[in-house]
PDB file of C-alpha atoms in Angstrom:
ATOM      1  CA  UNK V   1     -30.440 113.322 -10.599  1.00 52.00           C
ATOM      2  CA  UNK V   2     -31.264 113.681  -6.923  1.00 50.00           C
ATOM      3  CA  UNK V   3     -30.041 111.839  -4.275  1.00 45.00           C
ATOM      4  CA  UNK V   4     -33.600 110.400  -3.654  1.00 47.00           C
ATOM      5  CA  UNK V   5     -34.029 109.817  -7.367  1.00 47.00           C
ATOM      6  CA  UNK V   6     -31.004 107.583  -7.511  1.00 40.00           C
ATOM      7  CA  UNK V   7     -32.210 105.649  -4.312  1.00 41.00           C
ATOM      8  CA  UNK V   8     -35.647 105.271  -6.392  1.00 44.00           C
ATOM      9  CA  UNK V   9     -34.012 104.054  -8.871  1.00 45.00           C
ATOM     10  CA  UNK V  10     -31.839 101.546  -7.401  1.00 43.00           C
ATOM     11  CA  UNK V  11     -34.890  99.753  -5.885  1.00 48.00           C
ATOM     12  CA  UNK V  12     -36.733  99.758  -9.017  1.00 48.00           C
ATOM     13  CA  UNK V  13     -33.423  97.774 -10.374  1.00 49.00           C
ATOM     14  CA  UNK V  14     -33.538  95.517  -6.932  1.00 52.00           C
ATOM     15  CA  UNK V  15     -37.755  94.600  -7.416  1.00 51.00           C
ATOM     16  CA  UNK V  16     -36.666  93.794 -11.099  1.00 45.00           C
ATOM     17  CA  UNK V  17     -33.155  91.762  -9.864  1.00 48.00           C
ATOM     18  CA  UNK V  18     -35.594  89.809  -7.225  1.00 50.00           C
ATOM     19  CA  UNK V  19     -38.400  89.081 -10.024  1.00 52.00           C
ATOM     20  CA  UNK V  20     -36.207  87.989 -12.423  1.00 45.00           C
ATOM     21  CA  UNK V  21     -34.613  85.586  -9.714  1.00 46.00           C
ATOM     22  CA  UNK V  22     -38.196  84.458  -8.567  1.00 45.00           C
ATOM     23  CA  UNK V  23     -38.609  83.873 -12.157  1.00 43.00           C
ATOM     24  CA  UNK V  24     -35.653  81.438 -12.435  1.00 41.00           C
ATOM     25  CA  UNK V  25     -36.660  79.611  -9.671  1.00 42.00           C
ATOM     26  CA  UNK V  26     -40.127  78.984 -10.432  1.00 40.00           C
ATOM     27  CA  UNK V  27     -39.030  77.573 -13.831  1.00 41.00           C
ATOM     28  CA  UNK V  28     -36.384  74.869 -12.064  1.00 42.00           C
ATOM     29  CA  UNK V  29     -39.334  74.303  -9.594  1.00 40.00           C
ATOM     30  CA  UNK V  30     -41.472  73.541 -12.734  1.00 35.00           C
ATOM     31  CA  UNK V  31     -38.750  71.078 -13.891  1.00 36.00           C
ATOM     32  CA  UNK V  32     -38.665  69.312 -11.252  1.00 36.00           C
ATOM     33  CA  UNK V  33     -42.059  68.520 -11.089  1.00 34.00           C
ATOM     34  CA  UNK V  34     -42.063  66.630 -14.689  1.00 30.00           C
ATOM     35  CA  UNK V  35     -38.839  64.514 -13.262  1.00 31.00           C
ATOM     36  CA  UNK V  36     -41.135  62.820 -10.935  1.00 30.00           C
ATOM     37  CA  UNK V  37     -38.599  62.648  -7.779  1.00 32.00           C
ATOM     38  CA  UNK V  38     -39.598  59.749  -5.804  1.00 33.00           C
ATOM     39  CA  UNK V  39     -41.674  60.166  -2.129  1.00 37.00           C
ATOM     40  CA  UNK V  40     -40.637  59.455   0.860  1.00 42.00           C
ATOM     41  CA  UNK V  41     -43.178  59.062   3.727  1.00 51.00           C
ATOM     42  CA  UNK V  42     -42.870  59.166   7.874  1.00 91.00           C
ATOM     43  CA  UNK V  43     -45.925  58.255   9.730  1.00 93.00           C
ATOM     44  CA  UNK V  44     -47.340  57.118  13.372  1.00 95.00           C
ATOM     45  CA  UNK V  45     -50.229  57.601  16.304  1.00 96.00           C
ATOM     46  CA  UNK V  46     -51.199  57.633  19.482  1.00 97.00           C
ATOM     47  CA  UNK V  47     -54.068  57.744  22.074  1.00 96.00           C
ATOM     48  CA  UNK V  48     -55.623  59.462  24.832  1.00 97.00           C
ATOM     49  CA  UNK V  49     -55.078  58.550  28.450  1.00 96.00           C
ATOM     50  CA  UNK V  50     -58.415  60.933  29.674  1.00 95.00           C
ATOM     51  CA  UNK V  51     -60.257  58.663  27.108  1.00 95.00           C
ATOM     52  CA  UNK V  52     -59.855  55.560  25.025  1.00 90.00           C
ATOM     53  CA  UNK V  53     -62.224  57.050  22.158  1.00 94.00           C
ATOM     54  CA  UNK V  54     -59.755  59.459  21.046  1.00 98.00           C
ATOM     55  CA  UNK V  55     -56.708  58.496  18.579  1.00 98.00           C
ATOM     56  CA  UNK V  56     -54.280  60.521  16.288  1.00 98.00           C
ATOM     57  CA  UNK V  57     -52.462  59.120  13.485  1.00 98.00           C
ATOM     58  CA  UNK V  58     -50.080  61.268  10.927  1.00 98.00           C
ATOM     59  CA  UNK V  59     -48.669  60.903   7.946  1.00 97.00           C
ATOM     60  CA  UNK V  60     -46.126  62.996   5.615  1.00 96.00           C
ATOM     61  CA  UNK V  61     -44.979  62.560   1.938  1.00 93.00           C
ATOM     62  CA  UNK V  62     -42.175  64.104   0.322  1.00 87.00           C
ATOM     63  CA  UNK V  63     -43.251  66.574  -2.987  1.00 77.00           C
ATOM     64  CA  UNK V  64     -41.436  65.818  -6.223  1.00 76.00           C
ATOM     65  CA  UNK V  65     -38.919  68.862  -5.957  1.00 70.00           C
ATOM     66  CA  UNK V  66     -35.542  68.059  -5.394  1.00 67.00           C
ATOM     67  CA  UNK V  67     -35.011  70.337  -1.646  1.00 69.00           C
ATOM     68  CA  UNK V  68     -35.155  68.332   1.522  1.00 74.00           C
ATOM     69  CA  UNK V  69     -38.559  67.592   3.378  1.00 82.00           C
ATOM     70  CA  UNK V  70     -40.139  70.959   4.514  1.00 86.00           C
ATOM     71  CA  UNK V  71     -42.948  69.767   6.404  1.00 93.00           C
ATOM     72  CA  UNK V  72     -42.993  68.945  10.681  1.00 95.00           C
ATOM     73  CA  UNK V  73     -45.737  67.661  11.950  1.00 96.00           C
ATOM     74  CA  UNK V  74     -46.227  67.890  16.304  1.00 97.00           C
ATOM     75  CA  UNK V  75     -48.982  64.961  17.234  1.00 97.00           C
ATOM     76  CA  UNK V  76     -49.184  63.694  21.257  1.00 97.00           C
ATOM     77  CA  UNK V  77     -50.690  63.932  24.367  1.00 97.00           C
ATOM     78  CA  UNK V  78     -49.321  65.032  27.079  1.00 96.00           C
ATOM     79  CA  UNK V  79     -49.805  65.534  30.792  1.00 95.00           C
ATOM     80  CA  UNK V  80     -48.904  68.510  32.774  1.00 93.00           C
ATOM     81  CA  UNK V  81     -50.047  68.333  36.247  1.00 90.00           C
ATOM     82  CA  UNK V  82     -53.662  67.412  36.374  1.00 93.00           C
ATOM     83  CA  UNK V  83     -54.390  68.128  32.064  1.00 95.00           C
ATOM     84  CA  UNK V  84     -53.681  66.224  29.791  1.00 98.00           C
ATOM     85  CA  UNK V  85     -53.230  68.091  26.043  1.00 98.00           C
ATOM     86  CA  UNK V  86     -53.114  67.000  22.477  1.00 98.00           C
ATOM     87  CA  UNK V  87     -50.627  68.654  21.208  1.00 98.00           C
ATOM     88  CA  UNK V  88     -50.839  68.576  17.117  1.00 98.00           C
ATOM     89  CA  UNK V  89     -48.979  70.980  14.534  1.00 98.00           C
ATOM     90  CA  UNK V  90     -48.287  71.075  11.096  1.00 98.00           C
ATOM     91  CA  UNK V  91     -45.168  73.619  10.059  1.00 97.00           C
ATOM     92  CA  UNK V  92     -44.728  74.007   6.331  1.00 95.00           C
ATOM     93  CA  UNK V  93     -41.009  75.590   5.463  1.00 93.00           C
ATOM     94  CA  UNK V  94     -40.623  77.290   2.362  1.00 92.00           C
ATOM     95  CA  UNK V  95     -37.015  77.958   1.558  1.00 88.00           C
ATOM     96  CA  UNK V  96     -36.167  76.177   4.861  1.00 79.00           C
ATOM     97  CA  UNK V  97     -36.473  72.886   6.641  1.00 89.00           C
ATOM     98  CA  UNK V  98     -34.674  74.411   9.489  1.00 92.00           C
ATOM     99  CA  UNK V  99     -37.308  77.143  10.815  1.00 95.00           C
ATOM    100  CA  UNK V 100     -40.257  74.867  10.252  1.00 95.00           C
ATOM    101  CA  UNK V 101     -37.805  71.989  12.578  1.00 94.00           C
ATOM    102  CA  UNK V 102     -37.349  74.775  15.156  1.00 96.00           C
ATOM    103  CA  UNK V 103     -41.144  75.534  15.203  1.00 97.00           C
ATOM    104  CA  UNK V 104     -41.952  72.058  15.855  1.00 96.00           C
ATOM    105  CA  UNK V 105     -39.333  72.133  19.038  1.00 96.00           C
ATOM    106  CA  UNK V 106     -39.394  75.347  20.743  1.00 97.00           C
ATOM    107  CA  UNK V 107     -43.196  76.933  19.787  1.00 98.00           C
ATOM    108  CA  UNK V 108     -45.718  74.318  21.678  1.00 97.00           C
ATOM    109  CA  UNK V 109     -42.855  74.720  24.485  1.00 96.00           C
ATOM    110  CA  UNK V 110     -43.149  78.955  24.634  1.00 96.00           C
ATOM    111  CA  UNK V 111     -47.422  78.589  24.614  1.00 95.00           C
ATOM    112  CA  UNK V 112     -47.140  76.244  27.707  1.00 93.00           C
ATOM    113  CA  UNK V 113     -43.994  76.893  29.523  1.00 88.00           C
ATOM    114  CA  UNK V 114     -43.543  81.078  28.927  1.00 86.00           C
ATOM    115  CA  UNK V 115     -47.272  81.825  28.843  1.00 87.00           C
ATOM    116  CA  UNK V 116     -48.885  81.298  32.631  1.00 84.00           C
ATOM    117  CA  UNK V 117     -51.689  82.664  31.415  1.00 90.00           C
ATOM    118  CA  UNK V 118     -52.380  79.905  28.474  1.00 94.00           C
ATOM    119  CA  UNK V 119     -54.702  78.214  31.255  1.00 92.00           C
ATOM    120  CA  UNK V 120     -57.232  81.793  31.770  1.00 93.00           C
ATOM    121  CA  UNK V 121     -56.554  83.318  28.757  1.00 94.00           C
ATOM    122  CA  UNK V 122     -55.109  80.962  25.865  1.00 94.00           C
ATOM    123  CA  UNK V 123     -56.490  82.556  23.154  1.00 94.00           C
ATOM    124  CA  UNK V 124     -54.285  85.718  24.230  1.00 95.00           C
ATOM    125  CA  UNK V 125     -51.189  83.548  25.207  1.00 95.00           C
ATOM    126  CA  UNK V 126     -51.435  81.548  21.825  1.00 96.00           C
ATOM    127  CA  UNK V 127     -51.092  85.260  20.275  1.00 96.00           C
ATOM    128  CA  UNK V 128     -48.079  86.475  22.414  1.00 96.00           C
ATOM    129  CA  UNK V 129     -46.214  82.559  22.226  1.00 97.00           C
ATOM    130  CA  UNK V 130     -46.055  83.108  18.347  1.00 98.00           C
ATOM    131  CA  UNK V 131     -44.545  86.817  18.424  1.00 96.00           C
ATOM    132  CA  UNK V 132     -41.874  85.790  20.919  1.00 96.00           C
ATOM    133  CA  UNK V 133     -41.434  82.737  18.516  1.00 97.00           C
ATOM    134  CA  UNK V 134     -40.822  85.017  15.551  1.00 97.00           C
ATOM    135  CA  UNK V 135     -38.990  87.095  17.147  1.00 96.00           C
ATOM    136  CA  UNK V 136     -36.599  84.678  18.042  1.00 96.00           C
ATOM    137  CA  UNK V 137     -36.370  83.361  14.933  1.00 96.00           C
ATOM    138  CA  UNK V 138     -35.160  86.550  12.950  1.00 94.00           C
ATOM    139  CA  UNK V 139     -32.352  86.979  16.194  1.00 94.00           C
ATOM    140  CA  UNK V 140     -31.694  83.521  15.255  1.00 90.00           C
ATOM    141  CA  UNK V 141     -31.458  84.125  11.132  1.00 80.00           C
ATOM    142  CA  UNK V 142     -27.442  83.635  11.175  1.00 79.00           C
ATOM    143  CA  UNK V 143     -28.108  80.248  12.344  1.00 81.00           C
ATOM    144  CA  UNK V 144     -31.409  79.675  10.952  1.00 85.00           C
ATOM    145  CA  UNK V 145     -30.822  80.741   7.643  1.00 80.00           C
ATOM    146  CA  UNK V 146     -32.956  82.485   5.167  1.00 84.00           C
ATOM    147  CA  UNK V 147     -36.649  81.335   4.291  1.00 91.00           C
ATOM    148  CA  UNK V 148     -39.485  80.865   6.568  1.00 96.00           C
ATOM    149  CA  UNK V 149     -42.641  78.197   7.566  1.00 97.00           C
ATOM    150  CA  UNK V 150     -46.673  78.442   8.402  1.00 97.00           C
ATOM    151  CA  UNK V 151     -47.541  77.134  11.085  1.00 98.00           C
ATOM    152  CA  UNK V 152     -51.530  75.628  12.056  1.00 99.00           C
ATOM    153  CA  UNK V 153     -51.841  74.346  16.422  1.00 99.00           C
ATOM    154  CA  UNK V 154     -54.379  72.899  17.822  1.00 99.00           C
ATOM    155  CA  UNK V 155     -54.330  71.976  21.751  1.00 98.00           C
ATOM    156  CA  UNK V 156     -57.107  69.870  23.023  1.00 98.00           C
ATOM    157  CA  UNK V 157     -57.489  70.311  26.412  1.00 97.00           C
ATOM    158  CA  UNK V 158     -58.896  67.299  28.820  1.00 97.00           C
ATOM    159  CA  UNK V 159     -60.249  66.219  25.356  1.00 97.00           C
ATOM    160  CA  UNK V 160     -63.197  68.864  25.429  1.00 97.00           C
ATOM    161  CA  UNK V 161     -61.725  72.407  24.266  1.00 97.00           C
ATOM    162  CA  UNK V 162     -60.020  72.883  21.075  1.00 98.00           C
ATOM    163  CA  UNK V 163     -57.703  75.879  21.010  1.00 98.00           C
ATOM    164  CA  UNK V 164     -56.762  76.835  17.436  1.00 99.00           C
ATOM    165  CA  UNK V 165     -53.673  79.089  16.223  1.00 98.00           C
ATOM    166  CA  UNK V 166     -52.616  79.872  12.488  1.00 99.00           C
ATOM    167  CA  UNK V 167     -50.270  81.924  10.109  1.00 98.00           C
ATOM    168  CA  UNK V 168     -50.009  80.934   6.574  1.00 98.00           C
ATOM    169  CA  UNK V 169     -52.134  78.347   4.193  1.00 97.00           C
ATOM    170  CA  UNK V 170     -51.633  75.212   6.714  1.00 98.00           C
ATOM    171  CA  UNK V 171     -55.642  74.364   7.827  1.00 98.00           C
ATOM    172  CA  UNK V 172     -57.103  73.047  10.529  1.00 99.00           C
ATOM    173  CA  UNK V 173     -60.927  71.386   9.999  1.00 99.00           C
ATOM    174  CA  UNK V 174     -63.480  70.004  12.634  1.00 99.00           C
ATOM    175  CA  UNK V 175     -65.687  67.575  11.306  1.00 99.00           C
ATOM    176  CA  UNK V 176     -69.451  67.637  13.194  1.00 98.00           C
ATOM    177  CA  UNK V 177     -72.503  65.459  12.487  1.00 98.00           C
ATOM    178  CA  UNK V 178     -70.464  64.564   9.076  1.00 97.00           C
ATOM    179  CA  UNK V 179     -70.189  68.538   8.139  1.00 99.00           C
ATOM    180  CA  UNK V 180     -66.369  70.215   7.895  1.00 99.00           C
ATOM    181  CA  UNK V 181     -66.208  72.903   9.785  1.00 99.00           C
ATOM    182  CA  UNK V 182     -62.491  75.337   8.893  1.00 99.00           C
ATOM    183  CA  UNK V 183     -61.361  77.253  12.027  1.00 99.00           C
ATOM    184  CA  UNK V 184     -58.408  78.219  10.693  1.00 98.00           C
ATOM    185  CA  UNK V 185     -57.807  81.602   8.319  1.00 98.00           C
ATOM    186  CA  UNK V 186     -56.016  80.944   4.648  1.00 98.00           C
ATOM    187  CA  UNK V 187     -53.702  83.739   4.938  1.00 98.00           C
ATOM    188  CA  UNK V 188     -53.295  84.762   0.997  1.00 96.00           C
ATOM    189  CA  UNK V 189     -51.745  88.032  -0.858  1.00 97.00           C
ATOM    190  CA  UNK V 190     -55.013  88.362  -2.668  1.00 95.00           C
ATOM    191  CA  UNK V 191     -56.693  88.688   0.572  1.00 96.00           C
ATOM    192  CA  UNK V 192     -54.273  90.647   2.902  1.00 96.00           C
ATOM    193  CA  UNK V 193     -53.390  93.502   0.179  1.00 97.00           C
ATOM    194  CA  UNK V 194     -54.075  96.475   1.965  1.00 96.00           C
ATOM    195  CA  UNK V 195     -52.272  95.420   4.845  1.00 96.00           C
ATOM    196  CA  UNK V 196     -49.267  94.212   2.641  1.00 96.00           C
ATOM    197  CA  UNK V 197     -49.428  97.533   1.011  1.00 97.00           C
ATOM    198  CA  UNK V 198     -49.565  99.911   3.993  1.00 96.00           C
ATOM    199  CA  UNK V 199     -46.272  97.943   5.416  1.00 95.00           C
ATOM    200  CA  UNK V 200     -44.705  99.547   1.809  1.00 96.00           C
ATOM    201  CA  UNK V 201     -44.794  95.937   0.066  1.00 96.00           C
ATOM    202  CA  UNK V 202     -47.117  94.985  -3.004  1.00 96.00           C
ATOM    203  CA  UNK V 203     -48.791  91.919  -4.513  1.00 96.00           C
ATOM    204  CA  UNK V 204     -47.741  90.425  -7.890  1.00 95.00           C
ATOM    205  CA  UNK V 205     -49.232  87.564 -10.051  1.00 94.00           C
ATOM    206  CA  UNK V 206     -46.774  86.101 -12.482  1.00 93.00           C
ATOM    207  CA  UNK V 207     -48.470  84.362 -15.297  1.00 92.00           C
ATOM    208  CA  UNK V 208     -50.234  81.144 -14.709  1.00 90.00           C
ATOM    209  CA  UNK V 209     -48.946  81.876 -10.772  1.00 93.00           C
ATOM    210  CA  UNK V 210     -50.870  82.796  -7.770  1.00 93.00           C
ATOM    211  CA  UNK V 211     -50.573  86.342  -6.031  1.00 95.00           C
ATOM    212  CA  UNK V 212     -47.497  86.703  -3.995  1.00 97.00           C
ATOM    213  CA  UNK V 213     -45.701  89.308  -1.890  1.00 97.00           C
ATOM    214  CA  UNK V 214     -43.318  91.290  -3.525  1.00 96.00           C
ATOM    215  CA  UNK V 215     -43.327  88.574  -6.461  1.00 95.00           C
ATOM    216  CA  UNK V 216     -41.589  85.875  -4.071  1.00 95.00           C
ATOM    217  CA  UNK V 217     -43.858  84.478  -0.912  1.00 95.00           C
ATOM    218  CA  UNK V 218     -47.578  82.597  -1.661  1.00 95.00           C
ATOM    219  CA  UNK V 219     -48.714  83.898   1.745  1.00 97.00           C
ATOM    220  CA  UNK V 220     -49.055  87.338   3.182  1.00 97.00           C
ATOM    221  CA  UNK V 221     -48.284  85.683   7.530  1.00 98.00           C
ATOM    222  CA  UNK V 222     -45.220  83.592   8.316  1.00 97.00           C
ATOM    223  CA  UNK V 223     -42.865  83.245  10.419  1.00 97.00           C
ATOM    224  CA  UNK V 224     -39.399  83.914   9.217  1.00 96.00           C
ATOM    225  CA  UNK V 225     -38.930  85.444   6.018  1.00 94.00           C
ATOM    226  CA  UNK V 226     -36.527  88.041   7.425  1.00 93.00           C
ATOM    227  CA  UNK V 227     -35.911  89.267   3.679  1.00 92.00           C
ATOM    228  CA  UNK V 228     -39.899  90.215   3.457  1.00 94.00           C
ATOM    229  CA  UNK V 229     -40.516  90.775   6.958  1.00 93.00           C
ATOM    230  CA  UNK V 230     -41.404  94.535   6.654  1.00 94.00           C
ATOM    231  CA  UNK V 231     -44.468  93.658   4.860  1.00 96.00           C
ATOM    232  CA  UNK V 232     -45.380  90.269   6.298  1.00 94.00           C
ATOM    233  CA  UNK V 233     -47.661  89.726   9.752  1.00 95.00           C
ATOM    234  CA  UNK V 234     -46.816  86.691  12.111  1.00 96.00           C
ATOM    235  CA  UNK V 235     -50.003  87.757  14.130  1.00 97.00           C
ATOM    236  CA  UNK V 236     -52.397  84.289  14.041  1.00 98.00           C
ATOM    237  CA  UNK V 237     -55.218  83.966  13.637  1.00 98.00           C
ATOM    238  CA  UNK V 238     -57.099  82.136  16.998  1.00 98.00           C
ATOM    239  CA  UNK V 239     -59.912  80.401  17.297  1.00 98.00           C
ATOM    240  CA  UNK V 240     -61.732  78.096  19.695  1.00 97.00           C
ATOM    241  CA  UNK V 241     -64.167  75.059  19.468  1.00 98.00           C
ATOM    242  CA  UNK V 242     -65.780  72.454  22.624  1.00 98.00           C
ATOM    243  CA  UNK V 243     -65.795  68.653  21.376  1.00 98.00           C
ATOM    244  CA  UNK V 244     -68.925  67.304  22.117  1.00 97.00           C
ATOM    245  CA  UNK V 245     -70.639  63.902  21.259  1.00 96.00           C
ATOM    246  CA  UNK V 246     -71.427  65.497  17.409  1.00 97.00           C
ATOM    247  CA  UNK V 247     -67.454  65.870  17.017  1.00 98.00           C
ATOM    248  CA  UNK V 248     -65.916  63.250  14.393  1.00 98.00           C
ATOM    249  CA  UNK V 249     -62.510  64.011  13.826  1.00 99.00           C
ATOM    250  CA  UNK V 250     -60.125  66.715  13.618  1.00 99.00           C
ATOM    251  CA  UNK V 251     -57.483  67.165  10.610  1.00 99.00           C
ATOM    252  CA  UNK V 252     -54.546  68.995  10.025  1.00 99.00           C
ATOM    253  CA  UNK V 253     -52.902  68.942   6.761  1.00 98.00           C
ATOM    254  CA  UNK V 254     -50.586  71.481   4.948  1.00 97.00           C
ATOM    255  CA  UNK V 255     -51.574  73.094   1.265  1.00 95.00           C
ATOM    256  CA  UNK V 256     -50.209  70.117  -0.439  1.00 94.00           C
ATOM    257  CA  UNK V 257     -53.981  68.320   0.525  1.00 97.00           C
ATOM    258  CA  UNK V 258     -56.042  71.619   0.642  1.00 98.00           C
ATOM    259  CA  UNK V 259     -54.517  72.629  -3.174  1.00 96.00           C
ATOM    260  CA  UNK V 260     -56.401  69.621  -4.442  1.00 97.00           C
ATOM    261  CA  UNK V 261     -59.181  68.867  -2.135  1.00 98.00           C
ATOM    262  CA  UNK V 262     -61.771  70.557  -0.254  1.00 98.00           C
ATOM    263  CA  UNK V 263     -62.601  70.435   3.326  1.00 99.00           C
ATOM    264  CA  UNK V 264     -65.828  68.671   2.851  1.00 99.00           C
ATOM    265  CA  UNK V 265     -63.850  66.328   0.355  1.00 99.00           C
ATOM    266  CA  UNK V 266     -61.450  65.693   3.038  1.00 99.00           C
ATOM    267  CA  UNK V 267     -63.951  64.705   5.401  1.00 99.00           C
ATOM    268  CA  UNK V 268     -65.994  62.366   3.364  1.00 98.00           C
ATOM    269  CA  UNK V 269     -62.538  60.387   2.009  1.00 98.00           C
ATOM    270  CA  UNK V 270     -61.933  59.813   5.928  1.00 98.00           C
ATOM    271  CA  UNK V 271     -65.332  59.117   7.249  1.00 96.00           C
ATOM    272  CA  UNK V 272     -65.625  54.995   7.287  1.00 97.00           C
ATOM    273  CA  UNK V 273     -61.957  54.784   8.260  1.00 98.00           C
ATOM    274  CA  UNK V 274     -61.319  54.204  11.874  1.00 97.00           C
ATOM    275  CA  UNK V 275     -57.976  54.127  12.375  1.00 98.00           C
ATOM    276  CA  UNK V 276     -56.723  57.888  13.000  1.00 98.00           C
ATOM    277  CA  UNK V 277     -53.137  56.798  11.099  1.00 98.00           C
ATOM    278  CA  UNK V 278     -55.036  54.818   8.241  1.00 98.00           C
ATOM    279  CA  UNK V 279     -57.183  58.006   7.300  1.00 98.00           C
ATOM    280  CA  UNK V 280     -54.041  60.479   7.673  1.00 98.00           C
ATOM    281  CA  UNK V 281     -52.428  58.057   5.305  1.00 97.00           C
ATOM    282  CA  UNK V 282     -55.254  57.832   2.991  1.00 98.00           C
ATOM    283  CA  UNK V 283     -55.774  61.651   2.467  1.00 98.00           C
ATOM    284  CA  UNK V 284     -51.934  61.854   1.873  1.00 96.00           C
ATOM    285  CA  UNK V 285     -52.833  59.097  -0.825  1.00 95.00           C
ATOM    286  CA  UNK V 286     -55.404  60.642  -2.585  1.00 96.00           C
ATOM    287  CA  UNK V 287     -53.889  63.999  -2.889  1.00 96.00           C
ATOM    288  CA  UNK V 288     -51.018  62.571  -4.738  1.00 94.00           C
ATOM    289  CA  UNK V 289     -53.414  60.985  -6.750  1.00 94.00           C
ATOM    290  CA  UNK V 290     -54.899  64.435  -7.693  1.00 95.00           C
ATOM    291  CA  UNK V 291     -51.312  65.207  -8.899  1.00 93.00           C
ATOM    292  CA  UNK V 292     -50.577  67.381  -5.824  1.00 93.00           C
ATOM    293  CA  UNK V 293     -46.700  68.142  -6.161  1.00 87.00           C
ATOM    294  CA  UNK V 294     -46.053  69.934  -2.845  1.00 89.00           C
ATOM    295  CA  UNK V 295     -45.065  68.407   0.744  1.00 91.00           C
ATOM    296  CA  UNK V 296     -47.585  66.690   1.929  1.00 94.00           C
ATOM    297  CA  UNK V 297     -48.094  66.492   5.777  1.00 96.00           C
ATOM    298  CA  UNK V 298     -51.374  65.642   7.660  1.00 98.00           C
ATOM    299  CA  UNK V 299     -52.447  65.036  11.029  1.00 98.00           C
ATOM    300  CA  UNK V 300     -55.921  63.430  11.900  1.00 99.00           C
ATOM    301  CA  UNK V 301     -57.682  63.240  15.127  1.00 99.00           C
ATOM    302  CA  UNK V 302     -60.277  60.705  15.370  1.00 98.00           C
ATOM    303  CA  UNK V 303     -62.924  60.523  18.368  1.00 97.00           C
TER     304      UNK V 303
END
């Protein structure tokens, strides 16, 4: 046997050593689901000084596994010089309640502080802020550990432009004249193949599972992952909207709401409830009532 023959065949035996591990895990994962760990929940709000219309409330709930909370939520205004920004995150950890912590401290701070450009040209500086972020992050993994988080941003600037960034499944909708509206991009396996593949990774459904890279991660951009990194993207996804007088609300959630509920749902289940905390609450609430088992973190802007 060949040199490269042996090195083929060791990899073979690693892809079969990291399935069967996946494998183990997804069965203790399914466990703990039928125990039925008791939620926790964190919650608050806050208001706009530019204009008393516009409130944010959020609300998280611990799934039913047994790991520690893996879902940060960023939600406040904030004035720098003469702007005032609402500043509103969600940052679901997988493997790791660390990186998604570190996101929620250090990435709003590299898109306003490190990017001078955010201001002319924040579509490109929301870009460039996340690849310095990652970046960081894998220097960081001896202290960060292994795993990895999505990430969804939003900054609303002097409460009329909505600047939208993504990696992963976390969403962001826009509600208009009572119609959701997604800006962000679900970043799945199923949809990302090629570009998976061309990095030299592949896409594998376990039964009853969804797609996932290499058999292990549910979405094909995150930041982290320093295992999988060869053939994951941390490039977002950006988008951006104007609020006008037909803008409702915003919300924010992680994949434990959008699993069980659509965007449109979401909207309607929110749309007599004034109270931006109340209806973050409330959508947290009814996901766990359609037997969502994940982290469940949500973020809603009201105006």
């Amino acid at each position: 046997m060949t040199g490269r023959e042996i090195l083929h065949k060791m990899k073979q035996n690693d892809i079969v050593l990291e399935m069967i591990a996946y494998a183990v895990f997804l069965e203790q994962s399914l466990r703990d689901e039928k125990v039925g760990v008791s939620s926790s929940a964190d919650s608050g709000k806050g208001k706009s000084k530019m204009s008393k219309n516009i409130t944010h409330g959020f609300h998280l709930v611990k799934g039913k596994s047994h790991h520690d909370m893996e879902d940060y939520v960023v939600a406040e205004f904030k004035q720098i010089d003469d702007n005032e920004l609402g500043l509103f995150a969600i940052f679901d950890g997988h493997l790791s309640h660390i990186i998604p912590d570190y996101l929620r401290s250090h990435l709003f701070d590299t898109i306003l502080m490190k990017e001078p450009n955010f201001w002319t040209e924040p579509e490109n500086a929301m870009r460039r802020a996340y690849r310095i972020t990652d970046t960081k992050i894998l220097e960081k993994g001896g202290d960060l550990g292994k795993g990895g988080s999505t990430a969804v941003t939003a900054i609303l600037i002097n409460c009329q432009k909505l600047v939208v960034a993504n990696v992963g499944d976390s969403r962001v909708v826009i509600c208009k004249n009572g119609v959701a509206i997604q800006l962000s991009v679900d970043h799945e396996p199923s949809t990302e193949r090629k570009d998976i593949e061309n990095r030299g990774g592949f896409v594998l459904t376990f039964p009853g599972d969804v797609p996932r890279v290499d058999g292990q991660l549910a979405v094909a951009r995150a930041f982290g992952d320093k295992n999988l990194k060869e053939h994951l993207s941390s490039e977002p996804d950006v988008a951006m909207e104007m609020i006008d007088d037909e803008t409702d609300c915003i919300i924010l959630a992680s994949d434990g709401l959008w699993k069980v509920m659509s965007n449109q749902e979401a909207v309607d289940t929110i749309k007599n409830i004034k109270d931006a905390r109340s209806a973050a609450k409330r959508l947290t609430e009814e996901a766990l009532n359609r037997n969502s088992s994940d982290d469940i973190s949500c973020v809603v802007v009201k105006f």
